[in-house]
Amino acid sequence: MNAYDGDRLRGAMTGRGWRETDDVFGSDFAIFVTCCIRDKAEQKVLSELGRFRASWERKGRPRIALLGCMAERAGAELPKRFPWVRVVAGPRRLGAVPDAITDAYENGRVRVIPSAGPRALDDLYCAPVPNANRHKAYVTIAHGCDQFCSYCIVPHVRGRFASRDPDEIIREASSLVEGGVKEITLLGQNVNTYGRDFVDGRSGCRFSNLLSDVASLKGLRRLRFTTSHPVDFTDDILDVMSGGGVICPSINLPVQAGSDKVLREMNRRYTRAEYLALIGRVRDALPGAAITTDLIVGFPGETEREFEESVSLLEEVRFDLAHTAAYSPREGTPAAARDDQVPAGEKARRLVRVNEVQALISRAINKSMEGRTFEVMLDEAAPRGEGLLQGRTVTDKVVLVRAPGEMEGSIRGVRVTASTPWCLEGDLT
Ligand code: SAH
Ligand code: SF4
């Protein structure tokens, strides 16, 4: 979502005559789109901000716009601590940012733009200009989140769930496809509840309808979406997906924990058995699908036995990948106020353990792909290695392929020759 917001700002600022540069310290303005999901994300931004002190004291630039969730949380504090921060605006005030940046630049003002409440939305209506990869783009379909998982800060900083207008989404997606984008990922904190907040004549609008509408755009080759919530992943979504076509058989279904007690305390609204039943339905409907998950270890009060239930769940489901994290207390959330926090050392040990278990599973799954041929979209030069392109299978596996640069952007048959838990290597067929 932050990448997408950055892409829209890129469109808005270049449209106003600003030019993008890789030379951050030589620039007039630097824009940070921040995350505060865990303390570590915030610490990274604080240490980045610190790096601008010398340049500010010597040259008075670059000025910095600090946007995103951390801006919402830390707000007015930041310009006091880092005087080079001249614009602060949360994720629902993106629409005010281009003017604020211009104003801060031309008039030397500091602009802290407060949120107008969890339902107000001052969005930026500007086509995204993807820069990380011109073949793939994101489209946000809904802002905010109403789930209030007890550990999570997202509903507090990104406000209430608000679906974007379907026509606007289709317009944006088609303009991206017309501009050469081949793969789109639809984004939301819980994409499955798309449209549920519409109260007018669009009340029949559901995620499955939107998915099939975007999928029918001419020229689009691949369509993905993230994130799904296990409670709201209904069978109509599977029906649309199993119709084939461009929707990729790859689903992120965050489980967060394997113990019913922890799930209840996390306010996840499903049990382990219900989650496993859903996995069964997904695998019946989409036999080759890749399923990934998110998992938190060391939630307050999580006992060793309950933690082992997360480990056994990983072993039972055999996810393609698990995004794991040690629980990080976030101020203002119910879980952070508990007095039965798991010690940091113990959380670290649990994290190592789940990562080891998952690495073995991912290694075995990837190993089983060796010798087989898959369609790979070669979407960028590999970060390391001359003459290598990097691509993805429909199941979102990273593949490194020896291929000429002009093949970038095309979908090719690739025979997998080697694998690690995180990556495949292959040859063009
Ligand atoms: N809406 C999505 C993504 C939320 S943020 C979802 O529900 O899955 C991405 C992931 O960050 C979450 O899935 C969760 O695993 C992790 N996360 C959120 N809050 C956290 C916290 N306080 N400590 C550690 N991990 C957290
Ligand atoms: Fe956070 Fe839960 Fe919303 Fe995901 S669904 S963003 S974990 S509150």
mmCIF file of N, CA and C and ligand atoms in Angstrom, residues 37-38 151-152 154 189-190 227 254 256 268 294-296 325-328 330, ligand 1:
data_model
loop_
_atom_site.group_PDB
_atom_site.id
_atom_site.type_symbol
_atom_site.label_atom_id
_atom_site.label_comp_id
_atom_site.label_asym_id
_atom_site.label_seq_id
_atom_site.Cartn_x
_atom_site.Cartn_y
_atom_site.Cartn_z
ATOM 1 N N ILE A 37 3.747 -0.882 11.645
ATOM 2 C CA ILE A 37 3.137 -2.145 12.044
ATOM 3 C C ILE A 37 3.895 -2.794 13.222
ATOM 4 N N ARG A 38 5.227 -2.612 13.196
ATOM 5 C CA ARG A 38 6.034 -3.097 14.324
ATOM 6 C C ARG A 38 7.029 -2.006 14.695
ATOM 7 N N TYR A 151 -3.751 -7.028 18.497
ATOM 8 C CA TYR A 151 -2.325 -6.667 18.473
ATOM 9 C C TYR A 151 -2.033 -5.544 17.487
ATOM 10 N N CYS A 152 -3.034 -5.172 16.667
ATOM 11 C CA CYS A 152 -2.698 -4.463 15.424
ATOM 12 C C CYS A 152 -3.027 -2.976 15.479
ATOM 13 N N VAL A 154 -3.078 -1.051 12.718
ATOM 14 C CA VAL A 154 -3.592 -0.574 11.431
ATOM 15 C C VAL A 154 -4.940 0.161 11.542
ATOM 16 N N GLN A 189 -6.563 -4.166 3.339
ATOM 17 C CA GLN A 189 -6.228 -4.902 4.570
ATOM 18 C C GLN A 189 -7.066 -6.165 4.681
ATOM 19 N N ASN A 190 -8.290 -6.101 4.117
ATOM 20 C CA ASN A 190 -9.119 -7.297 4.031
ATOM 21 C C ASN A 190 -9.903 -7.170 2.738
ATOM 22 N N THR A 227 -4.788 -8.380 1.184
ATOM 23 C CA THR A 227 -4.719 -9.617 1.938
ATOM 24 C C THR A 227 -6.124 -10.167 2.129
ATOM 25 N N PRO A 254 -3.531 -15.091 6.121
ATOM 26 C CA PRO A 254 -2.840 -14.990 7.412
ATOM 27 C C PRO A 254 -3.561 -15.772 8.501
ATOM 28 N N GLN A 256 -1.973 -16.242 11.735
ATOM 29 C CA GLN A 256 -1.491 -15.512 12.940
ATOM 30 C C GLN A 256 -1.127 -16.411 14.119
ATOM 31 N N ARG A 268 -9.368 -12.849 16.239
ATOM 32 C CA ARG A 268 -9.327 -13.232 14.824
ATOM 33 C C ARG A 268 -10.647 -13.836 14.340
ATOM 34 N N ASP A 294 0.674 -15.389 7.334
ATOM 35 C CA ASP A 294 1.385 -14.521 8.280
ATOM 36 C C ASP A 294 1.212 -15.148 9.660
ATOM 37 N N LEU A 295 2.260 -15.094 10.458
ATOM 38 C CA LEU A 295 2.214 -15.739 11.766
ATOM 39 C C LEU A 295 2.945 -14.869 12.784
ATOM 40 N N ILE A 296 2.328 -14.683 13.939
ATOM 41 C CA ILE A 296 2.958 -13.897 15.008
ATOM 42 C C ILE A 296 3.350 -14.849 16.137
ATOM 43 N N ALA A 325 6.665 -13.029 12.406
ATOM 44 C CA ALA A 325 7.133 -11.869 13.160
ATOM 45 C C ALA A 325 7.007 -12.154 14.649
ATOM 46 N N ALA A 326 7.937 -11.587 15.411
ATOM 47 C CA ALA A 326 7.793 -11.611 16.868
ATOM 48 C C ALA A 326 6.788 -10.524 17.232
ATOM 49 N N TYR A 327 5.912 -10.825 18.150
ATOM 50 C CA TYR A 327 4.897 -9.850 18.567
ATOM 51 C C TYR A 327 5.579 -8.561 19.043
ATOM 52 N N SER A 328 5.097 -7.430 18.528
ATOM 53 C CA SER A 328 5.648 -6.127 18.898
ATOM 54 C C SER A 328 4.523 -5.293 19.514
ATOM 55 N N ARG A 330 2.166 -2.472 20.368
ATOM 56 C CA ARG A 330 1.849 -1.203 19.715
ATOM 57 C C ARG A 330 0.948 -0.395 20.627
HETATM 58 N N1 SAH B 1 -4.487 -6.916 6.935
HETATM 59 C C1 SAH B 1 -3.485 -7.877 6.768
HETATM 60 C C2 SAH B 1 -2.098 -7.346 6.986
HETATM 61 C C3 SAH B 1 -1.831 -6.696 8.268
HETATM 62 S S1 SAH B 1 -0.223 -6.204 8.627
HETATM 63 C C4 SAH B 1 -3.807 -9.071 7.654
HETATM 64 O O1 SAH B 1 -4.761 -9.065 8.385
HETATM 65 O O2 SAH B 1 -3.104 -10.030 7.576
HETATM 66 C C5 SAH B 1 0.751 -7.574 8.139
HETATM 67 C C6 SAH B 1 1.110 -8.519 9.212
HETATM 68 O O3 SAH B 1 1.835 -7.894 10.246
HETATM 69 C C7 SAH B 1 -0.045 -9.174 9.938
HETATM 70 O O4 SAH B 1 -0.605 -10.208 9.223
HETATM 71 C C8 SAH B 1 0.599 -9.639 11.212
HETATM 72 O O5 SAH B 1 1.106 -10.953 11.068
HETATM 73 C C9 SAH B 1 1.759 -8.664 11.386
HETATM 74 N N2 SAH B 1 1.539 -7.819 12.558
HETATM 75 C C10 SAH B 1 0.544 -6.926 12.749
HETATM 76 N N3 SAH B 1 0.658 -6.343 13.961
HETATM 77 C C11 SAH B 1 1.736 -6.881 14.554
HETATM 78 C C12 SAH B 1 2.372 -6.698 15.830
HETATM 79 N N4 SAH B 1 1.893 -5.851 16.724
HETATM 80 N N5 SAH B 1 3.478 -7.433 16.102
HETATM 81 C C13 SAH B 1 3.958 -8.307 15.183
HETATM 82 N N6 SAH B 1 3.412 -8.522 13.994
HETATM 83 C C14 SAH B 1 2.313 -7.820 13.661
#
